XYZ file of C-alpha atoms in Angstrom:
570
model
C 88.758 150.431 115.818
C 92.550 151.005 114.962
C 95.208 150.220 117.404
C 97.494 152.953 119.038
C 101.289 151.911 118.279
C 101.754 152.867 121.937
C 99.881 149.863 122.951
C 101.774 147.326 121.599
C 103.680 145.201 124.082
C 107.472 145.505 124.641
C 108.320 142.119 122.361
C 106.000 143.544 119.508
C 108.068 146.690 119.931
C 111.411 144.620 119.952
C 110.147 142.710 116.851
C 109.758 145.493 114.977
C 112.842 147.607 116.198
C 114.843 144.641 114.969
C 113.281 145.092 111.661
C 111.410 141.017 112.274
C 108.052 142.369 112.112
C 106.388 145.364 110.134
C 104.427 147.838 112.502
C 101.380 147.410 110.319
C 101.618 143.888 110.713
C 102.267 144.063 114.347
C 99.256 146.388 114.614
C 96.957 143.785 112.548
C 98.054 140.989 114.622
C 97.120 142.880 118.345
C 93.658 143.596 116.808
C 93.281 140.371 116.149
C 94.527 139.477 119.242
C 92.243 141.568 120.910
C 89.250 140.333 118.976
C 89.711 136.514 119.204
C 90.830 137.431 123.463
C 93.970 136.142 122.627
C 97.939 137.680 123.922
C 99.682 138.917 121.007
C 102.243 135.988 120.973
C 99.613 133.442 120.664
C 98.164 135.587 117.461
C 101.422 136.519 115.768
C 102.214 132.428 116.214
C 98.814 131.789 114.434
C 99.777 134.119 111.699
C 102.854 132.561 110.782
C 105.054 135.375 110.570
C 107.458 133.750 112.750
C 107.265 130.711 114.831
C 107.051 129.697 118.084
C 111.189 128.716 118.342
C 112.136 132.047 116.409
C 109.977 134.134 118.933
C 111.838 132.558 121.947
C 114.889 132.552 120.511
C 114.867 136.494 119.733
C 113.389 137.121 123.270
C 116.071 134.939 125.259
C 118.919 136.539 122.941
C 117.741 140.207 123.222
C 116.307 140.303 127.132
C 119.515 138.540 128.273
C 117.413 135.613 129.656
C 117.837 131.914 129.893
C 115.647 129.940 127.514
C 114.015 126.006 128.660
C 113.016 123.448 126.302
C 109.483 122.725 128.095
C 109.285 119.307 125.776
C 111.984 117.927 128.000
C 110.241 119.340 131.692
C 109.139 116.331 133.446
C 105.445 117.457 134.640
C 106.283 115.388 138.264
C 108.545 118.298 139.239
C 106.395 121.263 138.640
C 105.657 122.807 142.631
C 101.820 121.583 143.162
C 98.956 124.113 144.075
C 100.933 127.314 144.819
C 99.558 129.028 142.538
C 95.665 129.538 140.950
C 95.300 127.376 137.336
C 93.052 130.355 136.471
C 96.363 132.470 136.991
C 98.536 130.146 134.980
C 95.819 129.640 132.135
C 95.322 133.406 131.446
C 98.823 134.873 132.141
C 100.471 132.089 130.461
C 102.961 131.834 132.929
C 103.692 128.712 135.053
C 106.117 128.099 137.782
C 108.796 126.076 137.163
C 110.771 125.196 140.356
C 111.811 127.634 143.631
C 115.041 128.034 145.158
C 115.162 130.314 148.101
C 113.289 132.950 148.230
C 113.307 133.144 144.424
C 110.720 131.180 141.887
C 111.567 130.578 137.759
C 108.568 131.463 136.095
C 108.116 129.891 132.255
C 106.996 132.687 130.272
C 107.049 132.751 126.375
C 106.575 136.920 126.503
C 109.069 138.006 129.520
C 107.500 141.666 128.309
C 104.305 140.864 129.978
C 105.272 142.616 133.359
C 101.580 142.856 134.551
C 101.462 138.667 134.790
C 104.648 138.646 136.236
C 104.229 141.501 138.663
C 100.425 139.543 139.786
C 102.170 136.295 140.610
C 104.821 137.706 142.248
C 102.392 139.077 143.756
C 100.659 135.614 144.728
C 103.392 133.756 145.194
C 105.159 136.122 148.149
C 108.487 135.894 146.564
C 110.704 137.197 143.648
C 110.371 136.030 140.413
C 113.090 135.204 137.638
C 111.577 134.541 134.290
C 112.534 132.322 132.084
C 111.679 131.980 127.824
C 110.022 128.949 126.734
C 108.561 128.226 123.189
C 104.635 129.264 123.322
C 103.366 125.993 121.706
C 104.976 124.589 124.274
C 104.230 126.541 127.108
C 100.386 126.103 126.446
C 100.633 122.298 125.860
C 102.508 122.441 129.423
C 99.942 124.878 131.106
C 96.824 122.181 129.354
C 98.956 118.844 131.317
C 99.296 120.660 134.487
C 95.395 121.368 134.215
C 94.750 117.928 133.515
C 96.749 116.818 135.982
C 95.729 118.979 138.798
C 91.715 118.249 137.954
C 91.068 121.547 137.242
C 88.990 120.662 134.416
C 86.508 117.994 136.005
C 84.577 120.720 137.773
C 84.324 122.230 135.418
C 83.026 119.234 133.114
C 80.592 118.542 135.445
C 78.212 120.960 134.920
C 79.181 121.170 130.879
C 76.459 120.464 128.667
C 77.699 117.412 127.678
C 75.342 114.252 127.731
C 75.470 111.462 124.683
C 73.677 108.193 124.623
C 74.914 104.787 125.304
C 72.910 102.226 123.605
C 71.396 99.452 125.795
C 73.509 101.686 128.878
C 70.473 101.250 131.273
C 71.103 97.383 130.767
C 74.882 97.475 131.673
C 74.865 97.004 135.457
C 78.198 96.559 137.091
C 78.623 92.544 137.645
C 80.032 93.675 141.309
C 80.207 96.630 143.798
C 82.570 95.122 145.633
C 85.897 97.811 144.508
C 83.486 100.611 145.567
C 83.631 102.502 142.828
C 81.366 105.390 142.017
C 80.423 104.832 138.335
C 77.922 107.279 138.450
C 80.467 110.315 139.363
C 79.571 113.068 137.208
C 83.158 114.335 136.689
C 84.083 111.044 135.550
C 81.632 110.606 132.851
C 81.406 113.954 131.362
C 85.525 113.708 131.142
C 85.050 110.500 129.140
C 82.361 111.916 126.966
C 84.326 114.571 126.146
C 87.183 112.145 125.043
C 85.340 110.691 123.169
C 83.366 113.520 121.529
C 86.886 115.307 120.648
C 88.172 112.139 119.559
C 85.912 111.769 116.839
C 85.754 115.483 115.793
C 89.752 115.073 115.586
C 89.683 111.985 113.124
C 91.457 109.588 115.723
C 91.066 105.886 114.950
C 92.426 105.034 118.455
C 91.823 106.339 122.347
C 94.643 105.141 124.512
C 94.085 104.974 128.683
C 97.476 104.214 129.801
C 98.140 104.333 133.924
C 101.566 104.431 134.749
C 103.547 104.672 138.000
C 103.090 108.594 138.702
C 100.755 109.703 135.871
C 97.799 108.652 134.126
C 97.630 109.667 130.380
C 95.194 109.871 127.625
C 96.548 109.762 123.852
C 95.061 109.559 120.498
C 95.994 108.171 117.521
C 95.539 110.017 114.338
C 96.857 109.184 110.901
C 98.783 106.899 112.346
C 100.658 108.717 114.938
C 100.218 108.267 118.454
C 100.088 111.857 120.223
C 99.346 112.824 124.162
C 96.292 114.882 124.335
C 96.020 115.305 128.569
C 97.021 113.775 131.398
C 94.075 113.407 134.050
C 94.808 113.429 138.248
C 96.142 109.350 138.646
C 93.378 109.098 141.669
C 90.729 108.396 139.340
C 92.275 105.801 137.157
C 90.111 103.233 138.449
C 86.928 104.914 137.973
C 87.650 105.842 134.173
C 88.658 102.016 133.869
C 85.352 100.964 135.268
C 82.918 103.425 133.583
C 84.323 102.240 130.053
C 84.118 98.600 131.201
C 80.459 99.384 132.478
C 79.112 100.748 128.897
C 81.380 98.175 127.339
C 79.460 94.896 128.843
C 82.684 94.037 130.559
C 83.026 92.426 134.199
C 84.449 95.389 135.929
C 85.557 93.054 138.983
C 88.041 91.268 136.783
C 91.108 93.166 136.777
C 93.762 90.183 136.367
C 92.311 88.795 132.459
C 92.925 91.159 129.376
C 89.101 91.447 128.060
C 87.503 92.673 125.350
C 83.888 94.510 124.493
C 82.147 96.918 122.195
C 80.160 99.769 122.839
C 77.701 102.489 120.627
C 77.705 105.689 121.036
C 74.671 107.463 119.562
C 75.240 110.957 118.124
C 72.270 111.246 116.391
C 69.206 109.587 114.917
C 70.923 109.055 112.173
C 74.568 108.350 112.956
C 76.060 106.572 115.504
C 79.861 105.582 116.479
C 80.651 102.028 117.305
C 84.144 101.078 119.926
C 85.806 97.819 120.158
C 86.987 98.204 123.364
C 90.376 96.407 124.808
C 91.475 95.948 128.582
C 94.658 94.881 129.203
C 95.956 94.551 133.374
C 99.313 96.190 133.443
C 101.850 96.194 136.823
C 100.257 100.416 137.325
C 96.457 99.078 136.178
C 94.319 98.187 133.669
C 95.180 99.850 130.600
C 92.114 100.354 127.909
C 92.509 100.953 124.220
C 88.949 101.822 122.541
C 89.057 101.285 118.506
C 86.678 104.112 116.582
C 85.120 102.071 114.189
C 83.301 104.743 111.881
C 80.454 102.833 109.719
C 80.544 106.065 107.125
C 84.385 104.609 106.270
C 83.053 101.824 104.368
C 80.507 103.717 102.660
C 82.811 106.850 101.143
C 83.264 104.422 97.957
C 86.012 103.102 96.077
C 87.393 106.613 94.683
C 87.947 108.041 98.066
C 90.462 105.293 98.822
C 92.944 106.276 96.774
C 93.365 103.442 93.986
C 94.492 105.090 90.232
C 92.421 104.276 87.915
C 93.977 101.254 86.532
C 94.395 99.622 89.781
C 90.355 100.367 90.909
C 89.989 98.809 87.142
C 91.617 95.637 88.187
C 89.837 95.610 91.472
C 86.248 95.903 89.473
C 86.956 93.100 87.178
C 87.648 90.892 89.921
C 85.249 91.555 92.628
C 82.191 91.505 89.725
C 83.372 87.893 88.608
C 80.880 85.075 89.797
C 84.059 83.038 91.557
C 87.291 83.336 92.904
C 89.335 84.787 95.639
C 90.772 88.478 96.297
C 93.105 88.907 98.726
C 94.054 92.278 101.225
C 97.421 92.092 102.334
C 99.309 94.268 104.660
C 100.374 95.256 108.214
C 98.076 96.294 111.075
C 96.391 99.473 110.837
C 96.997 99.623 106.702
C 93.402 99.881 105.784
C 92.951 96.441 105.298
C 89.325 96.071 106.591
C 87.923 99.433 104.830
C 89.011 98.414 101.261
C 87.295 94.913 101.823
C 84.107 96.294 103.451
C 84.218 99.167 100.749
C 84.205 95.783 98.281
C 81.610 93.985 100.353
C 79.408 97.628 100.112
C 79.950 97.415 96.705
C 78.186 93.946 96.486
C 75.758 94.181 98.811
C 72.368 94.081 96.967
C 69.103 92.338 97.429
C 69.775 89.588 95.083
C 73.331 88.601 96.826
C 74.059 86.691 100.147
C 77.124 87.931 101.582
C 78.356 86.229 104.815
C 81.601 87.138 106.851
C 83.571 85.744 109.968
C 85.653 88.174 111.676
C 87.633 88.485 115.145
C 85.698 90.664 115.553
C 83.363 92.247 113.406
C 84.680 95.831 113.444
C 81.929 97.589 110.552
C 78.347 96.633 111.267
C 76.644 97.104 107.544
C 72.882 96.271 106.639
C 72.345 93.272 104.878
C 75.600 91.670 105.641
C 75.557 88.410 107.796
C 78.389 88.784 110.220
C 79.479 86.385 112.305
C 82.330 87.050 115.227
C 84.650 84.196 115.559
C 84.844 82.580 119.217
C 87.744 80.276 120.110
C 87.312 79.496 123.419
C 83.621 78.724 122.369
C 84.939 76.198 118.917
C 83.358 79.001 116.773
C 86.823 79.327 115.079
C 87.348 80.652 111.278
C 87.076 76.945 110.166
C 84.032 76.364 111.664
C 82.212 79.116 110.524
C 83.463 79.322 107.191
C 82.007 75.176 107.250
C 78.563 76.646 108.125
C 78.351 79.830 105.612
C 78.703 76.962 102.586
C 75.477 75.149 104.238
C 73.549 78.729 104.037
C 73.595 79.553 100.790
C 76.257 82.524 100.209
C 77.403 83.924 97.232
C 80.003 86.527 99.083
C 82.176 85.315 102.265
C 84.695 87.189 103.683
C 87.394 85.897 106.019
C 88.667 87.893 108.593
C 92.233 86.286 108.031
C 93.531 83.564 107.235
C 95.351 81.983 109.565
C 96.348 78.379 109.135
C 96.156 75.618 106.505
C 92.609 74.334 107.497
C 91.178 77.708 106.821
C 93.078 78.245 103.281
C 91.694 75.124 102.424
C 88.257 75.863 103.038
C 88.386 79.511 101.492
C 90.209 78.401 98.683
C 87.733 75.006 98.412
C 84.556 77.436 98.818
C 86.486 79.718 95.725
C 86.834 76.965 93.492
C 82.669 75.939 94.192
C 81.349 78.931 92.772
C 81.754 81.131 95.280
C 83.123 84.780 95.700
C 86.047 84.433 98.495
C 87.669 88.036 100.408
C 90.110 87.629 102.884
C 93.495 89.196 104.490
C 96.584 87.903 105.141
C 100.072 89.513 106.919
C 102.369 90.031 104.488
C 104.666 92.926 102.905
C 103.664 92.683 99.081
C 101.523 91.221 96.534
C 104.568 88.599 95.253
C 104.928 87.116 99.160
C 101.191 86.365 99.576
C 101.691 83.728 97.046
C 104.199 82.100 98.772
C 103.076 82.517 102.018
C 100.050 80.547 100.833
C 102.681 77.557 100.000
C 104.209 77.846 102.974
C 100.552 77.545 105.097
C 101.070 73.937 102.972
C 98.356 74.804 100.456
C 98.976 72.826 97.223
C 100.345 75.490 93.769
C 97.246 74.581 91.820
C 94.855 75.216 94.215
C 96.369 78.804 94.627
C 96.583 78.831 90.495
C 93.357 77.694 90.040
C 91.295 79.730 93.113
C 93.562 83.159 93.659
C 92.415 86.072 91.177
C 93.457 89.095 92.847
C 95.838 90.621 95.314
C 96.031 93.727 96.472
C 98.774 94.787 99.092
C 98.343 98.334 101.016
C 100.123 100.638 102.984
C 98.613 103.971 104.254
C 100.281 107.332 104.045
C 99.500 110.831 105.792
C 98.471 113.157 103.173
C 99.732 116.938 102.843
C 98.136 119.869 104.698
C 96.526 121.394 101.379
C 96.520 124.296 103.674
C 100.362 124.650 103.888
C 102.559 122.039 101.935
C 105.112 123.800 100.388
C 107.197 122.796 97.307
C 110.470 121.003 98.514
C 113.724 121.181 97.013
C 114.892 117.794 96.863
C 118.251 116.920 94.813
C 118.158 115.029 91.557
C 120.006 112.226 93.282
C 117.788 111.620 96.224
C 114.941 111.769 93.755
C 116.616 109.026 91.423
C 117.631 106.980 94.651
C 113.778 106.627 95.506
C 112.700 105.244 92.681
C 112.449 107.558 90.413
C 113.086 107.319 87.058
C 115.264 110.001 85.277
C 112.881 110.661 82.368
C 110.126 111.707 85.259
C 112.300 114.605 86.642
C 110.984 116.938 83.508
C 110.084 119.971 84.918
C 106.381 118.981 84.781
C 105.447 118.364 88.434
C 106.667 119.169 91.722
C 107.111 117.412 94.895
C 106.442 119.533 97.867
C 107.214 118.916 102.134
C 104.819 119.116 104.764
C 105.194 122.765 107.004
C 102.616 122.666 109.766
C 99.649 125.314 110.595
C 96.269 125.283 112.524
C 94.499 123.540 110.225
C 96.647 120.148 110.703
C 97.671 120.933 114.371
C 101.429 121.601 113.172
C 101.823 118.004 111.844
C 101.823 119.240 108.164
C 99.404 116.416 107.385
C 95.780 115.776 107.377
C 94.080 112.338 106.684
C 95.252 109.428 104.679
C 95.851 107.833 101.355
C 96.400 104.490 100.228
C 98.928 102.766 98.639
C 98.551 100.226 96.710
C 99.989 96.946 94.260
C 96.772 95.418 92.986
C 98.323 92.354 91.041
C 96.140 90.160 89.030
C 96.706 86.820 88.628
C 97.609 86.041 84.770
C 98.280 82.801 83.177
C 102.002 83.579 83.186
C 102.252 84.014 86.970
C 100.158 81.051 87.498
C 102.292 79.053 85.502
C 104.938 80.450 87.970
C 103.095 79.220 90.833
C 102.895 75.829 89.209
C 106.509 75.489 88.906
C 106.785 76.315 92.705
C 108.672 79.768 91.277
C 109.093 82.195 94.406
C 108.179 85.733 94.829
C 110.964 87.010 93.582
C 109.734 85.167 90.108
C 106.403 86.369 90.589
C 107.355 90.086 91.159
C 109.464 90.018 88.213
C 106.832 88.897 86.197
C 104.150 91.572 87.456
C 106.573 94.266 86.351
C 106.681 92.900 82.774
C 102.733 92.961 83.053
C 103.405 97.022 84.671
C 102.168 95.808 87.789
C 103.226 98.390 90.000
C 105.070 97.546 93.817
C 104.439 99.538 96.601
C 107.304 102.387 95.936
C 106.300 102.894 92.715
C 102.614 103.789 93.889
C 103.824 105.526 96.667
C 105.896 108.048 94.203
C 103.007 108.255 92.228
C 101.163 110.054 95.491
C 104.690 112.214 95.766
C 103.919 113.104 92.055
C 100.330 114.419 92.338
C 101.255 116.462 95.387
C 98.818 113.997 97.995
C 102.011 113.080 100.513
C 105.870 113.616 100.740
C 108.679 111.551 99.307
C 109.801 111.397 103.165
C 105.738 109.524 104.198
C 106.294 107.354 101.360
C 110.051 106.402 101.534
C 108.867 105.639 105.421
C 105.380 103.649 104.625
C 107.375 101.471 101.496
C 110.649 100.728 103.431
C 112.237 98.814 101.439
């Protein structure tokens, strides 16, 4: 059914008068609008015609109105229940603060008279509005909602009901703090955390209480965002419902502690959590880790290696002995590319043991082993007992001190296939970090075959990365070399849109300096040479560092010379 130009609203009507927006595009957007029960600013945002900022901007500057950053609004000063959150959701208007008989009203369409007229209406006094950004707005209208517990009735009777394995087991240790585990509210809230968490890629859920709000945050590709902010009241009972289903003692508040959980999707899928408590001065604050069993299964392509460096990587991990090492900082991928090794290896005819702290990928016929100081089940000790049960694969979570090298490298040097990690910022420094720990050069010569350092970068929105116009210089300043900047390629910028949630990036890609160890850069090590020795020598050999693999990604159009200049700081 076409839309009648007269029905437009008055900033659609502005937009076009000052030639910003077509009528016929205006008119496609309100049908639109009016089919996905939208307001025409939240559709014409969605298009991309203009954005959020430009929109406010324009309506501030032409309705002579004063115009609020709502990122800086602290959510403690908004005026509590004076008005209904069914109001502020569908008029998209929320009170900001009242003086007198007069209350400012954010608005990101100060056209919309009916909204304003109804909660002036509500409200009993005047109303002054004021233009906020509509991204904004709606993230600010979501926190108030959160905050207020206007979504836990609502959750209550949602169909929302997973399965906790062994959950009927998983008594509380002590009913002493009188909490009501059982609330309804409570646990369909955390289900639903953890249900969107998973559909939204994060590899982290953050519960953080702090003096006058109680937030929930995800972590996806690496960056730490703020996805609600539930009533603080209940902060105990979310605390102890995830400590329930997580086998922890929910009457010990004053001990960090640690537990997994399984959630069960399906028949044939389930999610693992490694679950973290930590007792902060506002309460206990819990970190769950979403440890995805699938990400050590998508194979050795999906991980981002060029060809020459998943080459090297074959070669190695198919020889009978030896040692490959994972290097890099926490969070760089370190545990998928081993277990995507390990997966690799895993067949009926091989024994593959690993100790880890703890085991964060539970894979079928893989003996894994969590370490246990406090119980003398230490790296050491259980990389002693995997040489008495007849392995041809160990992996070490990391190695930490000297007796552990020793062993690995001892159990590398028997005949035995050795994977492990270490913290450091290249290929080069793992070698002398090793001398460092006090291992001796020729063990490291004679057991070390592989390294592979890793960093991860966000990749590009395919949906709308955009070619960037970068200067020669800044291109040649990265790391480029000036025979690359040919015309032949072209690096593009992350925008933002729907798809990625106006990041400009979806998912990850590796980065990677796999560095074999040749007879030349043993000889190094023999001679106690450094890494600065070593890394000259793997660029003779075209080893490539970290940069150079990182503008490799900036090359085939995967991430931006900005994700890589920040992942390969140099």
């Amino acid at each position: 059914m076409a839309i009648n130009p007269n029905s437009l609203t008055g900033l659609a009507r502005a937009l076009i008068q000052h030639n910003l927006l077509s009528e016929a595009d205006a008119l496609t957007i309100q049908e639109q609008a009016n089919q996905n029960s939208k307001q025409f600013i939240q559709q014409l945002v969605q298009s991309r015609k203009l954005n959020a900022h430009q929109i406010a901007e324009f309506a501030a500057r032409t309705f002579c109105l004063p115009i609020i950053d709502l990122s800086t609004f602290n959510i403690d000063y908004l005026p509590k229940n004076i008005l209904d959150q069914k109001i502020i959701a569908t008029r998209r208007c929320i009170p900001l603060f009242k003086r007198g008989n007069i209350t400012f009203v954010a608005t990101s369409d100060p056209t919309n008279l009916d909204a304003l007229d109804e909660i002036k209406f509500k409200l009993g006094t005047n109303i002054e509005p004021i233009v906020a950004e509509d991204d904004k707005l709606e993230k600010l209208i979501n926190m108030e909602a959160e905050a207020s517990g206007a979504n836990f009735q609502k959750m209550a009777i949602d169909d929302i009901n997973l399965q906790f394995e062994n959950e009927e087991s998983q008594q509380p240790q002590d009913d002493s703090n009188n909490v009501d585990i059982d609330d309804a509210p409570i646990v369909r809230y955390i289900h639903k955390v953890l249900l969107d968490a998973i559909n939204a890629g994060a590899s982290d859920i953050h519960f953080e209480p702090y003096e006058k709000f109680y937030r929930v945050r995800y972590r996806i590709d690496g960056i730490l965002s703020e996805i609600g902010q539930p009533p603080l009241a209940i902060k105990e009972k979310i605390a102890s419902r995830i400590k329930v289903i997580s086998k922890l003692n929910i009457a010990e508040k004053r001990v960090p502690q640690d537990g997994r959980m399984k959630l069960v999707l399906s028949k044939t899928r389930a999610i693992d959590f490694r679950v973290s408590s930590l007792p902060t001065i506002h309460g206990e604050k819990i970190v769950m880790r979403i440890l995805d069993p699938s990400s050590a299964t998508l194979g050795i392509d999906a991980l981002g290696y060029d060809p020459d460096q998943k080459e090297f990587l074959m070669q190695a991990i198919k020889r009978p002995y030896g040692m490959v090492l994972v290097t890099g900082p926490t969070g760089s991928g370190k545990t998928v590319s081993l277990y995507t090794c390990l997966n690799i290896l895993n067949e009926p005819g091989i024994n593959i043991s690993t100790a880890e702290d703890p085991a964060e990928i539970n894979l079928a016929g893989i003996n894994q082993v969590n370490v246990n100081d406090a119980a003398g089940l230490t790296f050491a000790a259980a990389l002693k007992s995997f040489l008495r049960q007849d392995p041809d694969v160990i992996m070490v979570g990391e190695i930490r001190d000297l007796e552990t090298a020793d062993i690995a490298i001892k159990a590398a040097q028997t005949g035995h296939m050795v994977f492990s990690t270490l913290h450091t910022n290249d290929a080069p420094t793992t070698l002398t970090r090793l001398m460092n720990m006090g291992v001796a050069p020729f063990n490291i010569a004679s057991s070390v075959i592989l390294i592979s350092a890793q960093r991860l970068a966000r990749k590009l929105c395919p949906q709308c990365k955009k070619p960037a116009n970068i200067p020669v210089e800044a291109l040649l300043s990265a790391g480029f070399e000036r025979e690359e900047l040919d015309g032949s390629w072209t690096p593009y910028q992350h925008v933002g849109c729907d798809h990625c949630k106006g990041s400009g990036y979806k998912g990850r890609v590796g980065i990677y300096q796999v560095m074999p160890i040749s007879e030349e850069i043993q000889r190094i090590i023999m001679t106690n040479g450094n890494a600065l020795d070593i890394a000259a020598q793997a660029k003779k050999e075209g080893i490539l560092d970290l940069r150079q693999s990182g503008l490799r990604k900036v090359k085939q159009g995967l991430t931006s010379l900005e994700e890589v200049e920040s992942v390969t700081n140099e």
